[in-house]
XYZ file of C-alpha atoms in Angstrom:
397
model
C 0.049 0.036 0.070
C 1.396 3.406 -0.838
C -0.396 5.482 0.730
C -2.015 5.049 4.375
C -6.374 4.993 4.227
C -7.852 5.519 7.408
C -11.417 3.199 5.419
C -9.337 0.996 3.694
C -10.407 -1.912 0.649
C -9.331 -4.415 3.050
C -8.701 -3.933 6.709
C -6.232 -7.314 8.129
C -9.340 -10.433 8.193
C -7.513 -13.056 9.930
C -8.297 -13.003 13.564
C -5.541 -14.680 16.147
C -7.391 -17.852 15.863
C -7.501 -18.438 12.505
C -3.527 -17.717 12.627
C -3.525 -20.349 15.434
C -5.394 -22.994 13.532
C -2.886 -22.760 10.438
C -0.019 -22.650 13.225
C -0.720 -26.233 14.095
C -0.863 -27.409 11.011
C 2.425 -25.875 10.085
C 3.525 -27.623 13.340
C 2.619 -31.465 12.541
C 4.759 -31.079 9.285
C 1.584 -31.890 6.906
C 0.952 -28.886 5.132
C 0.247 -29.665 1.566
C -3.776 -31.085 0.816
C -5.335 -33.472 3.214
C -7.604 -34.338 6.020
C -8.084 -30.627 7.253
C -8.776 -29.484 2.985
C -11.240 -32.756 2.993
C -12.835 -31.774 6.012
C -13.621 -28.081 4.865
C -15.239 -29.053 1.781
C -17.253 -31.137 3.616
C -18.725 -28.393 5.990
C -18.859 -26.375 2.864
C -20.910 -28.842 0.668
C -23.483 -29.347 4.371
C -23.627 -25.538 4.962
C -24.645 -24.301 1.143
C -26.219 -27.125 0.712
C -24.855 -28.562 -3.383
C -23.901 -32.351 -3.534
C -19.994 -31.735 -4.250
C -17.536 -28.934 -3.861
C -13.931 -29.298 -4.331
C -11.301 -26.955 -2.706
C -8.505 -25.693 -5.368
C -5.977 -22.702 -4.971
C -7.903 -19.810 -6.314
C -11.329 -19.101 -7.252
C -10.013 -18.431 -10.787
C -8.703 -21.495 -10.339
C -12.151 -23.029 -10.306
C -13.652 -21.056 -12.896
C -10.897 -22.969 -15.100
C -11.759 -26.303 -14.379
C -15.355 -25.683 -14.553
C -15.212 -24.797 -18.427
C -11.854 -27.546 -18.365
C -14.636 -29.937 -17.329
C -17.350 -28.891 -19.870
C -14.978 -29.970 -22.589
C -13.734 -33.017 -20.860
C -13.652 -36.080 -22.914
C -14.508 -38.438 -20.029
C -18.259 -36.488 -20.275
C -21.316 -37.330 -21.694
C -22.659 -34.141 -22.334
C -19.262 -32.363 -23.556
C -19.144 -28.652 -25.115
C -17.449 -28.691 -29.111
C -14.603 -25.979 -29.800
C -15.938 -23.392 -31.423
C -19.296 -23.701 -28.839
C -20.615 -20.101 -27.448
C -20.905 -18.963 -23.467
C -22.929 -15.748 -22.934
C -21.247 -14.132 -20.032
C -21.847 -10.703 -18.468
C -19.449 -7.941 -20.165
C -18.600 -7.023 -16.285
C -16.668 -9.699 -15.665
C -13.569 -10.432 -14.359
C -10.589 -11.564 -16.019
C -10.560 -15.188 -15.206
C -14.396 -15.774 -15.262
C -13.345 -14.753 -19.338
C -10.155 -16.260 -19.861
C -11.502 -20.087 -18.987
C -13.804 -19.890 -21.783
C -10.444 -18.677 -24.723
C -8.606 -20.842 -22.506
C -10.915 -23.926 -23.516
C -11.569 -23.519 -27.248
C -15.411 -21.534 -26.731
C -16.321 -18.448 -27.581
C -17.090 -15.957 -25.297
C -20.274 -13.434 -26.127
C -20.672 -10.689 -23.923
C -23.927 -9.510 -22.437
C -24.720 -5.807 -20.466
C -25.901 -5.488 -16.814
C -28.916 -3.475 -15.807
C -27.215 -0.459 -14.061
C -29.611 -0.510 -11.698
C -28.394 -3.513 -10.028
C -25.133 -4.349 -11.406
C -25.831 -7.656 -12.769
C -26.745 -9.519 -16.206
C -29.103 -7.677 -17.853
C -32.226 -10.868 -19.231
C -33.080 -8.675 -21.768
C -30.317 -8.288 -23.907
C -29.180 -11.714 -22.827
C -32.451 -13.619 -24.207
C -31.316 -11.438 -28.089
C -27.704 -12.893 -28.206
C -28.903 -17.112 -27.914
C -29.016 -18.912 -30.968
C -28.306 -22.730 -31.511
C -24.618 -22.616 -30.907
C -25.076 -20.676 -27.163
C -24.401 -23.759 -25.058
C -23.619 -22.211 -21.591
C -23.696 -19.260 -19.233
C -20.675 -17.774 -17.073
C -22.722 -15.659 -15.226
C -21.197 -13.676 -12.869
C -22.945 -12.267 -8.737
C -21.628 -8.889 -8.790
C -20.840 -7.586 -5.064
C -23.385 -9.769 -3.117
C -26.428 -9.138 -5.425
C -27.501 -11.479 -8.289
C -30.139 -10.356 -11.190
C -33.154 -12.384 -11.270
C -32.311 -16.397 -10.841
C -36.460 -18.045 -11.051
C -36.745 -15.562 -14.932
C -33.111 -16.710 -15.507
C -33.504 -20.752 -14.828
C -36.568 -20.541 -16.860
C -34.970 -18.530 -19.589
C -31.841 -20.997 -19.729
C -33.615 -24.537 -19.141
C -36.252 -24.163 -22.630
C -32.744 -22.682 -24.352
C -30.663 -26.462 -22.812
C -27.843 -23.943 -21.149
C -25.409 -24.668 -18.953
C -25.201 -23.163 -15.807
C -21.494 -22.031 -14.081
C -22.217 -19.661 -11.355
C -19.345 -16.765 -10.739
C -20.024 -16.632 -6.735
C -16.449 -15.545 -5.434
C -18.247 -12.328 -4.763
C -20.727 -13.378 -3.084
C -20.432 -15.592 -0.562
C -23.319 -16.410 1.282
C -26.045 -14.089 -0.402
C -29.446 -16.160 -1.270
C -32.250 -15.275 -3.944
C -35.265 -16.978 -2.257
C -33.468 -18.409 0.877
C -31.676 -20.423 -2.164
C -27.822 -19.863 -1.868
C -26.226 -18.172 -4.956
C -23.929 -20.722 -6.332
C -26.730 -23.501 -6.148
C -28.100 -22.875 -8.441
C -26.095 -23.510 -11.516
C -24.050 -27.121 -12.623
C -21.155 -25.652 -11.251
C -20.429 -22.650 -9.363
C -17.071 -21.132 -8.175
C -15.997 -18.582 -4.712
C -12.832 -17.111 -3.991
C -12.081 -16.665 -0.521
C -8.930 -14.486 -1.316
C -8.363 -12.182 1.136
C -10.721 -9.078 0.964
C -13.622 -11.250 -0.149
C -16.555 -12.562 2.230
C -13.741 -15.260 4.314
C -10.321 -15.206 3.519
C -7.989 -17.929 3.442
C -5.526 -16.303 2.005
C -5.502 -17.460 -0.916
C -8.207 -20.104 -2.411
C -11.031 -21.002 -3.822
C -14.121 -23.812 -3.772
C -15.280 -25.019 -6.853
C -19.221 -27.334 -7.183
C -21.014 -29.655 -9.028
C -24.389 -31.049 -9.540
C -23.119 -34.844 -10.220
C -20.930 -37.589 -9.955
C -19.347 -37.290 -13.236
C -17.991 -34.226 -12.880
C -16.730 -34.056 -9.623
C -14.329 -37.126 -10.320
C -13.727 -35.200 -13.599
C -12.984 -32.219 -11.426
C -10.716 -34.573 -8.952
C -8.037 -35.458 -12.051
C -8.210 -32.871 -13.182
C -7.231 -30.340 -10.121
C -4.083 -33.218 -9.634
C -2.158 -33.711 -12.635
C -4.742 -36.015 -14.293
C -3.867 -38.214 -11.879
C -6.105 -41.405 -11.322
C -5.297 -41.086 -7.273
C -8.567 -40.426 -5.087
C -11.086 -41.162 -7.858
C -13.832 -43.317 -6.958
C -12.036 -45.727 -9.821
C -8.495 -45.627 -9.054
C -8.460 -50.175 -9.051
C -10.122 -50.406 -11.752
C -8.251 -48.140 -13.650
C -4.743 -49.591 -12.011
C -5.833 -53.152 -12.641
C -6.753 -52.252 -16.379
C -3.413 -50.511 -16.795
C -0.603 -53.545 -14.865
C 2.036 -51.942 -16.967
C 1.891 -48.762 -15.326
C 3.111 -48.614 -11.353
C -0.551 -47.914 -9.850
C 0.552 -44.980 -8.123
C 1.713 -42.601 -11.089
C -1.304 -43.400 -13.135
C -2.442 -40.450 -15.188
C -6.492 -41.091 -16.602
C -7.211 -37.228 -18.215
C -5.076 -33.830 -18.638
C -4.998 -31.661 -15.889
C -3.367 -28.919 -13.653
C -1.985 -28.607 -10.436
C -4.669 -26.598 -8.522
C -4.407 -28.131 -4.956
C -4.541 -25.501 -2.296
C -2.631 -26.784 1.233
C -4.049 -27.523 4.191
C -2.811 -24.323 5.986
C -5.504 -22.018 3.689
C -8.048 -25.339 3.860
C -7.393 -24.550 8.397
C -8.106 -20.364 8.240
C -10.544 -21.131 5.337
C -13.147 -23.552 8.084
C -12.368 -21.296 10.609
C -13.762 -17.806 9.384
C -16.463 -20.303 7.271
C -17.492 -21.533 10.616
C -18.067 -18.138 11.464
C -20.212 -16.675 8.084
C -22.855 -16.183 9.249
C -21.415 -13.507 11.762
C -19.265 -11.794 8.899
C -22.333 -11.983 6.614
C -24.470 -10.169 9.334
C -21.729 -7.176 10.321
C -20.758 -6.699 6.758
C -24.092 -6.245 5.725
C -25.127 -3.887 9.141
C -22.135 -1.553 9.244
C -22.972 -1.395 5.124
C -27.081 0.216 5.611
C -25.088 2.556 8.726
C -22.634 3.607 6.282
C -25.031 4.339 3.128
C -28.199 5.320 4.641
C -25.934 7.822 6.960
C -24.225 8.899 2.990
C -28.195 9.262 2.023
C -28.854 11.256 5.315
C -25.809 14.029 4.004
C -27.995 16.208 1.277
C -24.843 16.796 -0.985
C -23.633 13.030 -0.476
C -26.881 12.512 -1.764
C -27.238 15.202 -4.905
C -24.462 13.686 -5.965
C -23.755 9.411 -4.956
C -26.056 6.629 -6.415
C -25.650 3.696 -4.592
C -26.857 0.576 -5.229
C -29.481 -1.937 -3.214
C -30.455 -5.744 -3.315
C -32.339 -6.852 -5.727
C -35.559 -7.976 -5.477
C -35.770 -11.045 -3.541
C -32.065 -10.946 -2.505
C -30.909 -11.821 0.534
C -27.594 -10.468 0.108
C -23.717 -10.719 1.513
C -22.463 -7.864 1.197
C -19.188 -7.927 -0.617
C -18.357 -4.212 -0.855
C -20.329 -0.497 -1.586
C -21.203 -0.325 -4.888
C -20.983 3.918 -5.524
C -22.277 6.116 -8.886
C -20.909 9.179 -9.081
C -24.656 10.633 -10.992
C -23.403 13.686 -11.953
C -21.038 14.659 -14.917
C -18.408 14.780 -13.255
C -14.500 14.126 -13.727
C -14.965 11.082 -12.638
C -11.124 10.267 -11.775
C -11.103 13.603 -10.717
C -13.723 12.391 -8.246
C -11.653 9.245 -7.217
C -8.790 11.220 -5.985
C -10.013 14.072 -4.118
C -11.830 10.723 -1.848
C -8.465 8.376 -1.756
C -6.330 12.474 -1.188
C -8.769 12.032 2.465
C -8.565 9.104 3.318
C -10.905 6.356 1.862
C -9.050 3.548 -0.566
C -11.343 2.941 -3.696
C -11.274 0.708 -7.037
C -13.646 -0.041 -10.389
C -16.822 -2.302 -9.576
C -14.936 -5.638 -10.513
C -13.162 -4.577 -13.729
C -15.367 -2.070 -14.617
C -16.224 -2.380 -18.150
C -14.100 -5.621 -19.480
C -15.042 -5.298 -23.500
C -12.755 -1.755 -22.817
C -9.895 -3.662 -21.439
C -6.520 -3.851 -23.772
C -6.547 -7.502 -23.791
C -9.936 -7.528 -25.635
C -8.571 -5.159 -28.359
C -5.566 -7.897 -28.900
C -7.044 -10.678 -29.022
C -10.169 -9.053 -31.245
C -13.149 -10.640 -29.152
C -15.509 -7.827 -30.065
C -15.524 -4.919 -32.232
C -18.538 -2.400 -33.162
C -20.250 -3.665 -29.878
C -21.377 -0.959 -27.971
C -22.348 -2.254 -24.036
C -24.132 1.101 -22.143
C -25.049 -0.042 -19.298
C -21.862 -1.487 -18.779
C -19.719 2.116 -20.282
C -22.009 3.468 -17.148
C -20.840 1.362 -14.304
C -16.628 1.751 -16.443
C -17.639 5.284 -16.216
C -19.221 6.397 -12.949
C -18.677 3.721 -10.718
C -16.918 2.248 -8.100
C -16.693 0.694 -4.957
C -15.619 1.270 -1.314
C -14.569 -1.650 1.085
C -16.480 -3.223 3.504
C -15.131 -3.576 7.163
C -16.049 -6.764 8.675
C -15.209 -5.000 12.417
C -17.847 -3.223 13.888
C -17.517 0.045 13.130
C -18.581 3.707 15.285
C -19.983 7.187 14.530
C -16.809 8.657 14.493
C -15.497 6.670 11.473
C -18.926 7.278 9.653
C -18.803 10.877 10.181
C -14.823 10.719 9.269
C -16.491 9.045 5.725
C -19.400 11.561 5.776
C -16.950 14.026 5.011
C -14.201 12.456 3.362
C -17.459 12.145 -0.033
C -18.782 15.954 0.674
C -15.260 17.333 0.230
C -14.950 15.310 -3.157
C -17.716 16.725 -5.068
């Protein structure tokens, strides 16, 4: 961090008891993937109410595994090279690139500026015979109308992958985000609802995908697979400990990160409650200030969403110089960042790879040109802190 902020994006997320769990693992001398990872996976599955969960080294890796599983030759219904995958234009780099890295074609969809999530009307326009999947990004704890979306996907036989990296613990109609799709990804990076330092989780709905994901996570090895003995029997000419049954990566976590992640996951509901209370206090206080309310717009949760807020997304209402206002806010001690990465169509990598040409995404441009977000403390805040935030915004216009 180049300067000191009284309100940084990220506070120290680790409690003494979290670090003590990590120290306990280190002292065993067995720090690679093991029983702590498995324990975390089991508890995650039970709480989120999904079928299968597999911990990986990041949410980005979870996205990569989902797409690689969809094209894998061991999958009965797999996608073919050139099939289209829908993705919102407001997305993260590693929501997008696994689509391309898997030989599939991304088709960008605009967003709804009131929710920051995918615009269902634009999504319908983009569906054609080549459309096989949707990489859906749940933005900052919010989501689109999942009931309407699921009807459209079912009608068109489109596979849903939920990028839930920013929305762990959010619910739509009392059902956790990340349990609607065939695959879902979660991130436990330092600034997220819970943290394991680096780490993530991928979930899926059937055993076939789960077995493929296990192999892909660890080199394509047959180790730990349900039919490991059968594979060994069919390949007697090989050392049964080193049979490479599939293609693969090394995307495994460590038991150190799993122990920290599980320690925090056990208190997820407490974290969500604190963050949501802090968010309401900050936003409601800012709105009560006439100058702030006239110049800034604060995103609310979509209908039927019980959010687990990641941060506080904000729009600059008037035609001010965004860079100047951001500079003024940061100069006075509040750290900011773009909403995800803004309109990803504007990134230089899109031009380099010639992914989009001549198509406008007007709502995503609103996010890009007027939007930003500030962090959300997990620890309880007081009125002195809130008043300092109000004055910072008031003087930044």
